[in-house]
Amino acid sequence: MPEIIKTNLTNGNGVQKQRSTSFNEEENKISYESLQETSKYLTDRVKFTPKIGIICGSGMGGYWKAGSLADALEDKIEFPYEDIPHFPRSTVEGHVGKLVFGHLSGVPIVCMQGRFHYYEGYPLWKCAMPVRVMKLIGVDYLIATNAAGGLNPTYNIGDIMLVKDHINLMGFAGNNPLQGPNDDRFGIRFPPMNQAYDRQLMKDALQVAKDMGISDIVHEGVYTCLGGPNFETVAELKMLKMLGVDAVGMSTVHEVITARHCQMTVFTFSLITNCCVTDYDTYELPNHEEVMDVGKMRQGILKDFVKTVVLNISKKYVK
Ligand SMILES: O=P(O)(O)O[C@@H]1C[C@H](O)[C@@H](CO)O1
């Protein structure tokens, strides 16, 4: 049964009044203490402290094993999500469902091989709760990756879009991972979002792309997340384009909001896995198989790109 919490509020005249809200930990938030249990379960079993966390997007988490980013990790310690206290389960093909600790380019990291999406039935706070677990473990830098449909007409399939900003469309409808009572131990009630994506990390990543000779496939753009699981209609895509969206997906925004709430520094990129169809006479249908295939096709480049970005963050910023 939901526990009733009484909140003290003041009315316009400064008079205290009480409002009862229905609050059940499972339905609403997992408490700070529960997430400490999760973090302790992990830190008891891993003898190094990663400062950098990575979230692998669809098709990028190496569900096919060989040659992927996850495959490149050394000294791997893997935790299937079902073994981790309070963790949700991955239900989407292309999302393996493991939290992996290891070393990438000699740098200790923790990597989510599979993320949680709203369309799987999880509330946004639960989709993003692994970010808080990472924070409690000691992670200060989040690299969130995703697969997305390209709306910007200059983008091609297989391009990489560094996310410079997002439009939190689900937030416009009142759905936000920070909804509900705020726990100040994570962060402040009203966090700013105008510096959500770290400018310096983006500049560094552009330099990495230049050094790798892949500048021609790397862009900077605006991402938005819709709830999914259906891909968008033509009218919806036309609307998003007018709003200034360059790529559309079904994740990441709530993770980034949660990460910024707890003062993590964020770097995000989208792999453009399909070009969005914005006219009624094109009969191509977006599909998840294509999304995963493009992830696999680009695994070599993405692995090298992420390895170098990680090395750069570690050398330049991690104390
Ligand atoms: O986890 P991401 O955002 O990379 O996954 C995208 C969005 C949907 O989950 C899926 C559609 O193919 O790929």
Coordinates of C-alpha atoms and ligand atoms in Angstrom, one line a residue:
M1 CA 0.0 0.0 0.0
P2 CA 1.3 3.5 -0.8
E3 CA 2.7 5.3 2.2
I4 CA 1.1 8.7 2.8
I5 CA 3.6 11.6 3.1
K6 CA 2.5 14.9 4.5
T7 CA 4.2 17.9 2.9
N8 CA 4.4 21.3 4.6
L9 CA 3.5 24.1 2.2
T10 CA 2.8 27.8 2.7
N11 CA -0.2 29.4 1.0
G12 CA 0.1 32.9 -0.4
N13 CA -0.4 34.5 3.0
G14 CA 2.6 32.6 4.5
V15 CA 0.2 30.3 6.5
Q16 CA 1.4 26.7 6.8
K17 CA -0.9 24.1 5.4
Q18 CA -0.5 20.4 4.9
R19 CA -1.0 18.4 1.7
S20 CA -1.1 14.7 1.6
T21 CA 0.6 13.0 -1.4
S22 CA 0.5 9.4 -2.2
F23 CA 4.1 8.3 -2.3
N24 CA 5.2 4.7 -2.8
E25 CA 9.0 4.1 -3.1
E26 CA 8.6 1.5 -5.8
E27 CA 6.2 3.5 -7.9
N28 CA 8.0 6.8 -7.4
K29 CA 11.7 7.0 -6.5
I30 CA 14.2 4.5 -5.3
S31 CA 15.7 6.1 -2.2
Y32 CA 19.2 7.4 -1.8
E33 CA 19.8 4.6 0.7
S34 CA 18.6 1.9 -1.7
L35 CA 20.9 3.2 -4.4
Q36 CA 23.8 3.2 -1.8
E37 CA 23.0 -0.5 -1.4
T38 CA 23.3 -0.9 -5.2
S39 CA 26.6 1.0 -5.3
K40 CA 28.0 -1.0 -2.3
Y41 CA 27.1 -4.3 -4.0
L42 CA 29.2 -3.2 -7.0
T43 CA 32.1 -1.5 -5.2
D44 CA 32.5 -4.6 -2.9
R45 CA 33.2 -6.6 -6.0
V46 CA 35.3 -4.2 -8.0
K47 CA 38.7 -3.1 -6.8
F48 CA 39.1 0.1 -8.9
T49 CA 37.0 3.3 -9.1
P50 CA 35.9 4.4 -12.5
K51 CA 35.5 8.1 -13.0
I52 CA 34.1 7.7 -16.5
G53 CA 30.8 6.0 -17.2
I54 CA 29.6 5.0 -20.7
I55 CA 26.0 4.2 -21.8
C56 CA 25.9 2.2 -25.0
G57 CA 23.1 3.0 -27.5
S58 CA 21.2 0.5 -29.6
G59 CA 23.5 -1.7 -31.6
M60 CA 26.6 -0.2 -30.0
G61 CA 26.8 -2.4 -26.9
G62 CA 28.3 -5.3 -28.8
Y63 CA 25.5 -7.8 -28.5
W64 CA 27.3 -9.6 -31.3
K65 CA 30.5 -9.6 -29.1
A66 CA 33.6 -9.5 -31.3
G67 CA 35.0 -6.1 -32.3
S68 CA 32.7 -4.0 -30.2
L69 CA 33.5 -1.3 -27.6
A70 CA 32.5 -3.6 -24.8
D71 CA 34.8 -6.3 -26.3
A72 CA 37.7 -3.8 -26.2
L73 CA 37.5 -3.5 -22.4
E74 CA 40.3 -5.2 -20.5
D75 CA 40.1 -6.8 -17.0
K76 CA 36.3 -7.0 -17.4
I77 CA 34.0 -7.6 -14.4
E78 CA 30.5 -8.1 -15.7
F79 CA 27.2 -7.8 -13.7
P80 CA 24.0 -9.0 -15.4
Y81 CA 21.4 -6.4 -14.5
E82 CA 19.2 -9.1 -12.9
D83 CA 22.0 -9.7 -10.3
I84 CA 22.3 -6.1 -9.3
P85 CA 20.0 -5.0 -6.4
H86 CA 17.2 -2.5 -7.4
F87 CA 18.3 -2.6 -11.1
P88 CA 15.7 -2.8 -13.9
R89 CA 16.0 -5.4 -16.6
S90 CA 16.9 -4.8 -20.3
T91 CA 14.1 -6.0 -22.6
V92 CA 15.2 -4.6 -26.0
E93 CA 17.1 -6.5 -28.7
G94 CA 20.6 -5.0 -29.1
H95 CA 20.8 -4.1 -25.4
V96 CA 22.7 -6.9 -23.7
G97 CA 21.7 -6.1 -20.1
K98 CA 25.0 -6.0 -18.3
L99 CA 27.0 -3.5 -16.3
V100 CA 30.6 -4.0 -17.2
F101 CA 33.6 -2.6 -15.3
G102 CA 37.0 -2.6 -17.0
H103 CA 39.8 -0.6 -18.5
L104 CA 39.6 1.1 -21.9
S105 CA 43.0 2.5 -23.1
G106 CA 44.2 1.7 -19.6
V107 CA 41.5 4.0 -18.1
P108 CA 39.1 2.5 -15.5
I109 CA 35.5 2.8 -16.7
V110 CA 32.0 1.4 -16.1
C111 CA 29.9 0.7 -19.1
M112 CA 26.2 0.0 -19.5
Q113 CA 25.7 -2.6 -22.1
G114 CA 22.1 -1.8 -22.6
R115 CA 20.0 1.0 -21.3
F116 CA 16.4 1.3 -20.2
H117 CA 13.7 3.1 -22.2
Y118 CA 10.4 4.6 -21.4
Y119 CA 8.6 2.4 -23.9
E120 CA 9.7 -0.7 -22.0
G121 CA 7.3 0.4 -19.3
Y122 CA 9.8 2.1 -17.0
P123 CA 9.1 5.6 -15.7
L124 CA 11.8 8.1 -16.7
W125 CA 13.4 8.3 -13.3
K126 CA 13.9 4.5 -13.4
C127 CA 15.3 4.6 -16.9
A128 CA 17.9 7.1 -15.6
M129 CA 18.6 5.6 -12.2
P130 CA 21.8 3.8 -13.2
V131 CA 23.3 7.3 -13.7
R132 CA 22.8 7.9 -10.0
V133 CA 24.4 4.6 -9.2
M134 CA 27.4 5.6 -11.4
K135 CA 27.6 8.8 -9.4
L136 CA 27.6 7.0 -6.1
I137 CA 30.3 4.7 -7.4
G138 CA 32.5 7.7 -8.1
V139 CA 31.8 8.5 -11.8
D140 CA 32.1 12.2 -12.7
Y141 CA 32.0 12.0 -16.5
L142 CA 29.2 10.5 -18.4
I143 CA 29.5 9.5 -22.1
A144 CA 26.0 8.7 -23.3
T145 CA 25.6 7.3 -26.8
N146 CA 22.5 6.5 -28.8
A147 CA 21.1 5.5 -32.2
A148 CA 19.0 8.2 -33.8
G149 CA 17.2 9.1 -36.9
G150 CA 18.7 12.0 -38.8
L151 CA 16.4 14.9 -39.6
N152 CA 19.1 17.3 -40.7
P153 CA 19.2 16.9 -44.5
T154 CA 23.0 17.1 -44.5
Y155 CA 23.4 13.9 -42.4
N156 CA 24.0 10.5 -43.9
I157 CA 23.5 7.1 -42.4
G158 CA 26.5 6.2 -40.3
D159 CA 27.3 9.8 -39.4
I160 CA 28.1 10.8 -35.8
M161 CA 26.3 13.8 -34.3
L162 CA 27.8 15.3 -31.2
V163 CA 24.9 16.4 -29.2
K164 CA 25.2 20.1 -28.4
D165 CA 21.8 20.5 -26.9
H166 CA 18.5 18.7 -26.5
I167 CA 14.8 19.6 -26.6
N168 CA 13.1 17.8 -23.7
L169 CA 9.7 17.2 -25.5
M170 CA 8.5 14.7 -22.9
G171 CA 9.3 17.4 -20.3
F172 CA 7.0 19.8 -22.2
A173 CA 4.2 17.3 -21.3
G174 CA 5.2 17.3 -17.7
N175 CA 7.2 14.1 -17.7
N176 CA 10.6 14.5 -16.1
P177 CA 13.0 12.1 -14.4
L178 CA 13.4 14.6 -11.5
Q179 CA 9.7 14.8 -10.9
G180 CA 8.6 14.1 -7.3
P181 CA 10.3 14.9 -4.0
N182 CA 13.9 16.2 -4.5
D183 CA 16.7 14.5 -2.5
D184 CA 19.3 17.3 -2.0
R185 CA 22.0 14.6 -1.6
F186 CA 21.8 14.1 -5.4
G187 CA 21.3 17.7 -6.4
I188 CA 19.2 20.9 -6.2
R189 CA 15.5 21.1 -6.9
F190 CA 15.8 23.4 -9.9
P191 CA 18.9 22.5 -11.9
P192 CA 20.0 24.6 -14.8
M193 CA 20.2 22.9 -18.2
N194 CA 21.8 25.5 -20.5
Q195 CA 25.2 24.0 -20.0
A196 CA 24.0 20.4 -20.2
Y197 CA 26.6 19.3 -22.8
D198 CA 30.1 20.2 -21.9
R199 CA 31.5 22.6 -24.6
Q200 CA 35.1 21.7 -24.0
L201 CA 34.5 18.0 -24.2
M202 CA 32.8 18.6 -27.5
K203 CA 35.7 20.7 -28.8
D204 CA 38.1 17.9 -27.7
A205 CA 36.0 15.3 -29.5
L206 CA 35.9 17.4 -32.7
Q207 CA 39.7 17.4 -32.5
V208 CA 39.7 13.6 -32.0
A209 CA 37.5 13.2 -35.1
K210 CA 40.0 15.5 -37.0
D211 CA 43.0 13.4 -35.9
M212 CA 41.1 10.2 -36.9
G213 CA 40.4 11.7 -40.3
I214 CA 36.6 11.4 -39.9
S215 CA 35.6 15.1 -39.6
D216 CA 33.5 14.7 -42.7
I217 CA 31.1 12.4 -40.9
V218 CA 30.9 14.2 -37.6
H219 CA 28.4 17.0 -36.9
E220 CA 27.1 19.0 -34.0
G221 CA 23.4 19.0 -33.5
V222 CA 20.3 19.1 -31.4
Y223 CA 18.7 15.8 -30.2
T224 CA 15.2 15.1 -29.0
C225 CA 13.7 12.1 -27.3
L226 CA 10.2 10.8 -27.9
G227 CA 8.6 8.1 -25.9
G228 CA 8.5 5.5 -28.6
P229 CA 8.3 2.6 -29.4
N230 CA 6.8 3.6 -32.7
F231 CA 8.9 5.6 -35.1
E232 CA 7.6 9.0 -36.0
T233 CA 4.9 10.0 -38.5
V234 CA 5.8 12.3 -41.4
A235 CA 3.9 15.2 -39.8
E236 CA 5.7 14.7 -36.4
L237 CA 9.1 14.7 -38.2
K238 CA 8.2 17.9 -40.1
M239 CA 7.3 19.5 -36.8
L240 CA 10.5 18.4 -35.1
K241 CA 12.5 19.8 -38.1
M242 CA 10.8 23.1 -37.7
L243 CA 11.7 23.1 -34.0
G244 CA 15.4 22.8 -34.8
V245 CA 15.8 19.1 -34.1
D246 CA 18.7 17.5 -36.0
A247 CA 18.3 13.9 -34.7
V248 CA 15.4 12.1 -33.0
G249 CA 15.6 9.1 -30.7
M250 CA 14.0 7.4 -27.7
S251 CA 16.5 7.9 -24.9
T252 CA 19.4 9.9 -23.4
V253 CA 17.6 13.2 -22.5
H254 CA 16.4 11.9 -19.1
E255 CA 19.8 10.4 -18.4
V256 CA 21.5 13.7 -19.2
I257 CA 19.1 15.6 -17.0
T258 CA 19.7 13.2 -14.1
A259 CA 23.5 13.4 -14.7
R260 CA 23.5 17.2 -14.6
H261 CA 21.3 17.2 -11.5
C262 CA 24.1 15.3 -9.7
Q263 CA 26.8 17.5 -11.2
M264 CA 28.3 15.1 -13.7
T265 CA 30.0 16.4 -16.8
V266 CA 28.3 15.1 -19.9
F267 CA 29.4 14.2 -23.4
T268 CA 26.9 12.7 -25.8
F269 CA 26.8 11.5 -29.4
S270 CA 24.2 10.0 -31.7
L271 CA 25.0 7.5 -34.4
I272 CA 22.7 8.4 -37.3
T273 CA 21.3 5.0 -38.1
N274 CA 18.6 6.1 -40.6
C275 CA 17.5 9.2 -42.4
C276 CA 14.0 10.3 -41.3
V277 CA 11.4 10.1 -44.0
T278 CA 9.7 13.5 -44.2
D279 CA 7.6 13.1 -47.4
Y280 CA 4.6 11.0 -48.1
D281 CA 5.9 9.6 -51.4
T282 CA 8.9 7.7 -49.9
Y283 CA 8.1 4.2 -49.0
E284 CA 11.2 3.3 -46.9
L285 CA 10.2 2.2 -43.4
P286 CA 12.5 2.8 -40.5
N287 CA 13.1 -0.4 -38.5
H288 CA 15.1 -1.6 -35.5
E289 CA 17.2 -4.2 -37.6
E290 CA 18.6 -1.4 -39.7
V291 CA 19.4 0.5 -36.5
M292 CA 21.4 -2.4 -35.1
D293 CA 23.1 -3.1 -38.5
V294 CA 24.4 0.4 -38.7
G295 CA 25.7 0.1 -35.2
K296 CA 27.6 -3.0 -36.1
M297 CA 28.8 -1.4 -39.4
R298 CA 30.3 1.5 -37.4
Q299 CA 31.6 -0.4 -34.5
G300 CA 35.3 -0.1 -35.4
I301 CA 35.2 3.7 -35.8
L302 CA 33.0 4.2 -32.7
K303 CA 35.3 2.0 -30.6
D304 CA 38.4 4.0 -31.7
F305 CA 36.6 7.3 -31.3
V306 CA 35.3 6.5 -27.7
K307 CA 38.7 5.0 -26.7
T308 CA 40.4 8.3 -27.6
V309 CA 37.7 10.5 -26.0
V310 CA 38.1 8.4 -22.8
L311 CA 41.9 8.7 -22.9
N312 CA 41.6 12.5 -23.4
I313 CA 39.1 13.0 -20.5
S314 CA 41.3 10.9 -18.3
K315 CA 44.5 12.7 -19.1
K316 CA 43.1 16.3 -19.2
Y317 CA 40.4 16.3 -16.6
V318 CA 40.2 13.4 -14.2
K319 CA 41.9 14.2 -10.9
Ligands
LIG1 O1 19.0 3.2 -26.8 P1 18.9 4.0 -28.1 O2 18.4 5.3 -27.9 O3 20.2 4.0 -28.8 O4 17.9 3.2 -29.0 C1 17.3 3.7 -30.2 C2 15.9 4.1 -29.9 C3 15.1 2.8 -29.8 O5 15.3 2.2 -28.5 C4 15.7 2.0 -30.8 C5 15.0 2.1 -32.1 O6 15.6 1.2 -33.1 O7 17.1 2.6 -31.0

